[in-house]
Each structure stands twice: as C-alpha cells, then as structure tokens.
mmCIF file of C-alpha atoms in Angstrom:
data_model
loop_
_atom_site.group_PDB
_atom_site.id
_atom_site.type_symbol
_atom_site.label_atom_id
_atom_site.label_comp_id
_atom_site.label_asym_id
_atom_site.label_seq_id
_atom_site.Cartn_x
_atom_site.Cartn_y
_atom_site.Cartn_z
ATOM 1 C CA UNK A 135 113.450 101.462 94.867
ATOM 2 C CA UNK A 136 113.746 101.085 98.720
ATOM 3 C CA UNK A 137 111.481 98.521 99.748
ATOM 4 C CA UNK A 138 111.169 96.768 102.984
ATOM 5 C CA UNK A 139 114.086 99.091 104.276
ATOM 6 C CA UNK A 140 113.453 100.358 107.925
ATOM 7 C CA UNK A 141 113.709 104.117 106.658
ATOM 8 C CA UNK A 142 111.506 105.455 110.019
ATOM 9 C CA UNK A 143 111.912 109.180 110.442
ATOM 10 C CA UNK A 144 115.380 109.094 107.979
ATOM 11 C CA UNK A 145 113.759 109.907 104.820
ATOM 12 C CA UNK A 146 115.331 113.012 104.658
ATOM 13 C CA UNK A 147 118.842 111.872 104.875
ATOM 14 C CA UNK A 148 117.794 109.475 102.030
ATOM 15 C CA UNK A 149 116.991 111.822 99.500
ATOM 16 C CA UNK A 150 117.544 115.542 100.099
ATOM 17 C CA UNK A 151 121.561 115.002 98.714
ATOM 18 C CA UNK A 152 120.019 114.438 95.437
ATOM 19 C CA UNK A 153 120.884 116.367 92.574
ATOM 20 C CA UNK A 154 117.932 116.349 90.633
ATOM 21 C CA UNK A 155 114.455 115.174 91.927
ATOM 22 C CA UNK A 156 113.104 111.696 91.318
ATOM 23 C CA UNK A 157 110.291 110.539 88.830
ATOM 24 C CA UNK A 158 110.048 107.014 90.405
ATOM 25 C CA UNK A 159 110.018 106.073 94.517
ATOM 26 C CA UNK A 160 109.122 103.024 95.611
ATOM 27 C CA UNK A 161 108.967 103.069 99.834
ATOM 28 C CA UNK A 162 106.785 99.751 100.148
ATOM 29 C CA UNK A 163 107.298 97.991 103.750
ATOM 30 C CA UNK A 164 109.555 100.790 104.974
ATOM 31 C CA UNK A 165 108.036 101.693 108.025
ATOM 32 C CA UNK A 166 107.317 105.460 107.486
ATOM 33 C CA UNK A 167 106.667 107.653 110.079
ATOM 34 C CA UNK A 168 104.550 111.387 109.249
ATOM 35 C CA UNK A 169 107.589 113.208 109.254
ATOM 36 C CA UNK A 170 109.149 111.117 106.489
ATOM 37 C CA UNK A 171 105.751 111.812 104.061
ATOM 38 C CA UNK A 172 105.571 115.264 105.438
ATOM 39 C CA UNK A 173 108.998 115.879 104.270
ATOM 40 C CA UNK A 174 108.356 113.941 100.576
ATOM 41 C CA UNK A 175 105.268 116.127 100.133
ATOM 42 C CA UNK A 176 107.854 119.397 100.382
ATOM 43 C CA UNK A 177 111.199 118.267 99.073
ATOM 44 C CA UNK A 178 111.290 119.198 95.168
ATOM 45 C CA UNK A 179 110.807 115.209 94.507
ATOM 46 C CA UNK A 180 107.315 115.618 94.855
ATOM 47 C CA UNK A 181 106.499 117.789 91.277
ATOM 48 C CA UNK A 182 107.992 115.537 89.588
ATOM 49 C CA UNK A 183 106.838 112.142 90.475
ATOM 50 C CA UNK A 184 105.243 109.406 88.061
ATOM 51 C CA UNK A 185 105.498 106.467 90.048
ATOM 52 C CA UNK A 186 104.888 105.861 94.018
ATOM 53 C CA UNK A 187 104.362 103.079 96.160
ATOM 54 C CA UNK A 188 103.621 103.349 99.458
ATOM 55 C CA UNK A 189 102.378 99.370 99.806
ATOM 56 C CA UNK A 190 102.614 97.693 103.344
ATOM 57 C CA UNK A 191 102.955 101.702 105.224
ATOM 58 C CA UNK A 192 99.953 102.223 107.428
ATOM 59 C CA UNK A 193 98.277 105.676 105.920
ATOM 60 C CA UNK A 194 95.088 104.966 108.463
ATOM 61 C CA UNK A 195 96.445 107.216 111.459
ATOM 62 C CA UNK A 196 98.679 109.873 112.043
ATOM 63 C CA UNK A 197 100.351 109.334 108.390
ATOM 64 C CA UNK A 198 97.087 109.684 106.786
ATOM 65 C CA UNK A 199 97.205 113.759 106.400
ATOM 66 C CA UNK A 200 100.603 113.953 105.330
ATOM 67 C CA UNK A 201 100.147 111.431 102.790
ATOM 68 C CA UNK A 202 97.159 113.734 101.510
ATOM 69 C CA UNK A 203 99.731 116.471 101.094
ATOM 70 C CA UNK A 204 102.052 114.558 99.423
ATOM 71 C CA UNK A 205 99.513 112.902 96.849
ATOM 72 C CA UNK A 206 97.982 117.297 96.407
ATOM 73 C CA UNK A 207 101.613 117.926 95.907
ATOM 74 C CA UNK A 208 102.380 114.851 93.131
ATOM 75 C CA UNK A 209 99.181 115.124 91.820
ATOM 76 C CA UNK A 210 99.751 116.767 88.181
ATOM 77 C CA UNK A 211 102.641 114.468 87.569
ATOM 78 C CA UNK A 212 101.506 111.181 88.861
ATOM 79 C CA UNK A 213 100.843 107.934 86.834
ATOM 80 C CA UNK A 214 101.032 105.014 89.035
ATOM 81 C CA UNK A 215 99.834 105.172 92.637
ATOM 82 C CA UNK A 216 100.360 101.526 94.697
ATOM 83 C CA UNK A 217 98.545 101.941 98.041
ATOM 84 C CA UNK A 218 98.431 97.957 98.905
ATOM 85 C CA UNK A 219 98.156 97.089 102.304
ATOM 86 C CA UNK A 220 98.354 100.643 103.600
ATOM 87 C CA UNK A 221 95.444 100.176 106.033
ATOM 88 C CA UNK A 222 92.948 102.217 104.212
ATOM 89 C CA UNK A 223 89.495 102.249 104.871
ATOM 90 C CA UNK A 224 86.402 103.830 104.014
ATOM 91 C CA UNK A 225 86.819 107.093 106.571
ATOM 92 C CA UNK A 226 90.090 107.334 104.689
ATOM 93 C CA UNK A 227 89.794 107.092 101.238
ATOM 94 C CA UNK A 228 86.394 108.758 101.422
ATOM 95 C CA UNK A 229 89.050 111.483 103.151
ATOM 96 C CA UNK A 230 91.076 111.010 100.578
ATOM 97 C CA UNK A 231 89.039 111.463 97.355
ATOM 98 C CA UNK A 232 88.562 114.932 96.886
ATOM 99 C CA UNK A 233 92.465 114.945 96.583
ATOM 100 C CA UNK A 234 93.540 111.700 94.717
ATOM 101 C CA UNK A 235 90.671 112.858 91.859
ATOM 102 C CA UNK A 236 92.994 115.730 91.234
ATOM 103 C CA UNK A 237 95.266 113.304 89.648
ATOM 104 C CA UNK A 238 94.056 113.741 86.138
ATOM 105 C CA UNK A 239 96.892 111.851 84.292
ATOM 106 C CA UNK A 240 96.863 108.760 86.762
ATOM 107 C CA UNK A 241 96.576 105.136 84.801
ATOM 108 C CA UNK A 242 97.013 102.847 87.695
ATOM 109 C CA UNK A 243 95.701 102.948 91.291
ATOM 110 C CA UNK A 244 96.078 100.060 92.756
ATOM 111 C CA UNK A 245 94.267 99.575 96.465
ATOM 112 C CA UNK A 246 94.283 95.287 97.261
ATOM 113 C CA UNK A 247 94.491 94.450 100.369
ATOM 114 C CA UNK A 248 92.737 97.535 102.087
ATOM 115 C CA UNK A 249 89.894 96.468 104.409
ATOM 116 C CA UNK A 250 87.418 98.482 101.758
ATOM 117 C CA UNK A 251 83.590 97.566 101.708
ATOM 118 C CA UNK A 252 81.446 97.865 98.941
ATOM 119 C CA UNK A 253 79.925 101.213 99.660
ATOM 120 C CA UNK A 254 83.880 102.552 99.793
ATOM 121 C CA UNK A 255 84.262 101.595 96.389
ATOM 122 C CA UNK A 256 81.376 102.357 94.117
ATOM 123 C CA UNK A 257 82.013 105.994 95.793
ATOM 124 C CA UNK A 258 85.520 105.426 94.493
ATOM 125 C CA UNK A 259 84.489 104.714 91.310
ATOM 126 C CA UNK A 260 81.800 107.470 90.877
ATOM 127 C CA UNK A 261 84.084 109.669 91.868
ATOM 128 C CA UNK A 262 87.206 108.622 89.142
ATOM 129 C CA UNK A 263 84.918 109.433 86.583
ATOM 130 C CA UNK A 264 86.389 112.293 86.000
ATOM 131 C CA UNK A 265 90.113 111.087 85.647
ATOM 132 C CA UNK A 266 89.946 110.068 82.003
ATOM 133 C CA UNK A 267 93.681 108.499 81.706
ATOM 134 C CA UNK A 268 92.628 105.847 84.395
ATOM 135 C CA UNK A 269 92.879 102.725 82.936
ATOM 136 C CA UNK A 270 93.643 99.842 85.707
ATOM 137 C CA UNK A 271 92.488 99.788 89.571
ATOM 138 C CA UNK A 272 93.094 96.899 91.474
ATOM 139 C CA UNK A 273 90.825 96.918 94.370
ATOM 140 C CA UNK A 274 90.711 94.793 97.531
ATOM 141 C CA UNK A 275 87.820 91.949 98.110
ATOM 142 C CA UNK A 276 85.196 94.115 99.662
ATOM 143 C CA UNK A 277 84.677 93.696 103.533
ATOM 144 C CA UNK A 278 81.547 92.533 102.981
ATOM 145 C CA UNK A 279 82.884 89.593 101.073
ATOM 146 C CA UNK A 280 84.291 88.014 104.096
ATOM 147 C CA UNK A 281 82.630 86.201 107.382
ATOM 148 C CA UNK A 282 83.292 87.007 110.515
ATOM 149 C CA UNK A 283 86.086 89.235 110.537
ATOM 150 C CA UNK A 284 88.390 91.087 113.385
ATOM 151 C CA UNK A 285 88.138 94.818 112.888
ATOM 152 C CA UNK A 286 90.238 96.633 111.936
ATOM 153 C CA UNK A 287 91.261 93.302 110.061
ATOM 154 C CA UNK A 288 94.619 93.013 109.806
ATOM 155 C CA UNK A 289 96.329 92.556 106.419
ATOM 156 C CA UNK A 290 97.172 89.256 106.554
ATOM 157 C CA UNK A 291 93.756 88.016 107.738
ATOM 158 C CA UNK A 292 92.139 90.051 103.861
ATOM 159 C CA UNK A 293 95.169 88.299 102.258
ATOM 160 C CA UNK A 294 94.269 84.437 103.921
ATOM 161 C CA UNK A 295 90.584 84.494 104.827
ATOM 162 C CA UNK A 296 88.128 82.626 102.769
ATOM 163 C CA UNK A 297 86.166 84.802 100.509
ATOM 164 C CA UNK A 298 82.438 84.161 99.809
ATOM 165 C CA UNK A 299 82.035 83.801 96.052
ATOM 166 C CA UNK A 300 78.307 84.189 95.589
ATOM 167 C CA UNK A 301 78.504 87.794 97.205
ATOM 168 C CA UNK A 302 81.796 88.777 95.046
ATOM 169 C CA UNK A 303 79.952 87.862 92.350
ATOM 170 C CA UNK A 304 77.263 89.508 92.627
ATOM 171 C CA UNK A 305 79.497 92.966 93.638
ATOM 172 C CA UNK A 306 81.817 92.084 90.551
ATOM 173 C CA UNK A 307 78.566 92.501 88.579
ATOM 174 C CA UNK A 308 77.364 95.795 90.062
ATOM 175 C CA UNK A 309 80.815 97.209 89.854
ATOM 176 C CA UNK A 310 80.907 96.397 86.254
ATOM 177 C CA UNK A 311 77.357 97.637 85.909
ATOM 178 C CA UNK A 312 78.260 101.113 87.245
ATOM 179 C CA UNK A 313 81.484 100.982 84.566
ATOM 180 C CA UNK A 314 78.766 100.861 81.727
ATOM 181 C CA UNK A 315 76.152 103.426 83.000
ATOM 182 C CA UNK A 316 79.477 105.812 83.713
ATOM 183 C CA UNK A 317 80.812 105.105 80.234
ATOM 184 C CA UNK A 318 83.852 103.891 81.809
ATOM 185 C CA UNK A 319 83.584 100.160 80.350
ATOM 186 C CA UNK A 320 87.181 100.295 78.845
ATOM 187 C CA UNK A 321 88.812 100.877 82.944
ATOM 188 C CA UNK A 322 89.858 97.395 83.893
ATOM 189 C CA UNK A 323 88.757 96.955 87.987
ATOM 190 C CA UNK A 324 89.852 93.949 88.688
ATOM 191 C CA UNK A 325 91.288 92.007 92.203
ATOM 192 C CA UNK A 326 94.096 90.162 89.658
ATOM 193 C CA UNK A 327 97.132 91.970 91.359
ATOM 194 C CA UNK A 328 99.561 89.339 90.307
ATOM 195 C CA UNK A 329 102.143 90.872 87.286
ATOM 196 C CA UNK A 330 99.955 94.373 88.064
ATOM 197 C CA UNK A 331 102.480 95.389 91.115
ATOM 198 C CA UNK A 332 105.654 95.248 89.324
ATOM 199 C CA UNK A 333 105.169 98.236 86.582
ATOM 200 C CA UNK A 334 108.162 99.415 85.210
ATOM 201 C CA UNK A 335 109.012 103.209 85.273
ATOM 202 C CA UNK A 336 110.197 103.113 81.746
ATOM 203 C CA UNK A 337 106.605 101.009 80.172
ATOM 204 C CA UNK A 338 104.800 104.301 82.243
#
C-alpha cells in the first residue's frame, strides 16, 4: 500500500527489486505518469494481481491506454478493481469495456466519483453481464444528476455539488430495473462507498 506517495515516473525503482510478484497494490493519489502503468502492465506483478487501486490517478488522457494494458494483463487474476476519482468518463470506460469484461473472477469494481452519465452506466451494466463473480459496483452519481456543472467537472465539484434527488431516484429505479430483466438482482450497485473502499486483501 503506497497511497498518496508522489511515485511519478519511479514506479520501477519501487517494485522491480522484488522477489516475488505482488497480489495486492494499492497506488491511490500517487501521481502516476504512463510510463509507471506501462511498466506495471509488463513487470511479472501484473499475472498475479487480486487487488488494485488506482483511486485519485487521472486514467482520462495519456494514462488511459496503458492502464488498458495493465487491466488485459491482470485480468484473469483480478478481484477488486478501485478506479475512484480517476477521471473516467463515458469515451473512456466505453474504451475500456471490451477489456475490463475480460475480468471474469472480478467481485468489486468500484467507479464513485467519475463524471459518468446515465447512458455510461446502463452500458456498463449490460455489458458485466457476463462476469458472473461480480457482486458489488459502486458507481458515481450520474452527470445527469447534477445542475449546472463545469465540464470536465472536477472531482471535488461530483464529491460537493448538490445532487437532485427526484432524478437519482428515478435512475436508481431503472438501474435496478435492468438488474432484474438481466437476472443480475443479487449484484449490489449502489453509490454507499463508505466501509466499501477499505477491502482487505486477506477477506478477498
């Protein structure tokens, strides 16, 4: 666990004097450049992990293919994916999909605080169908939730603006709708990321 260290283009220094490869990483708030996911997605750590967190590293640009390769390269071990706050929106994970549905054995995705609109995640969710060991995602508030805001909105504006409840009502309803008609009613999608962020490598 290396969060909120400045780790910008030294990834490699961090981890290739490692013995054996890790099961767990946790980078959240660290800065990374494409160099530092680029090298992840080939160092032998990559087969082997259960657990990353890439929270608070913006995936939207330059760091968004390399993070691709890394998630094709983790994706027949991986378990538990945290993406919060990584700048992600639709044009990404709609980017993204085709790879992070090769995950078969991933139980937790979690995705709050990603300037996501509705659209982004029903596709999301028609498209996890087919990862049957997916049991929690913690989305974002859709965009469309929101009035009036900056785009690309910033974080901390999805974190602090006012949310309008009749409309996330009505989009928790069709989200839960589209977990019945998939068969998926027993996937818990919920925007409770409170006790959700902190999973243990050992309760994986």
């Amino acid at each position: 666990s290396m969060g909120s260290s400045l780790l910008s283009g030294r990834l490699d220094q961090l981890l290739s004097t490692l013995q054996s490869p890790l099961e767990s990483l946790e980078l959240a708030f660290c800065a990374l450049l494409p160099e530092d996911l680029s090298f992840l997605a080939r160092s032998p750590h990559a087969a082997h992990l259960k657990k990353l967190d890439l929270s608070g590293n913006d995936l939207s640009g330059s760091q968004l293919a390399p993070f691709q390769g890394l998630l094709k390269a983790s994706a027949s071990t991986l378990l538990h994916l945290e993406l919060t706050e990584c700048q992600l929106a639709d044009t990404q994970l709609l980017a993204t999909l085709p790879i992070l549905t090769r995950c078969a054995h991933l139980r937790y995705l979690g995705l709050y605080g990603n300037p996501l609109s509705m659209a982004g995640l029903k596709e999301l969710l028609r498209d996890s169908v087919v990862q049957a060991e997916l049991r929690t995602v913690v989305h974002p508030f859709p965009v469309d939730c929101y009035e009036g805001l900056p785009w690309p909105p910033p974080a901390s504006v999805l974190l602090e603006a006012s949310i309008n409840e009749e409309k996330f009502a009505r989009v928790e309803a069709e989200l839960h709708q589209l977990l019945l008609a998939s068969g998926r009613a027993h996937v818990l999608w919920t925007t409770d990321i409170y006790g959700r962020l902190a999973a243990d490598y050992f309760s994986l």
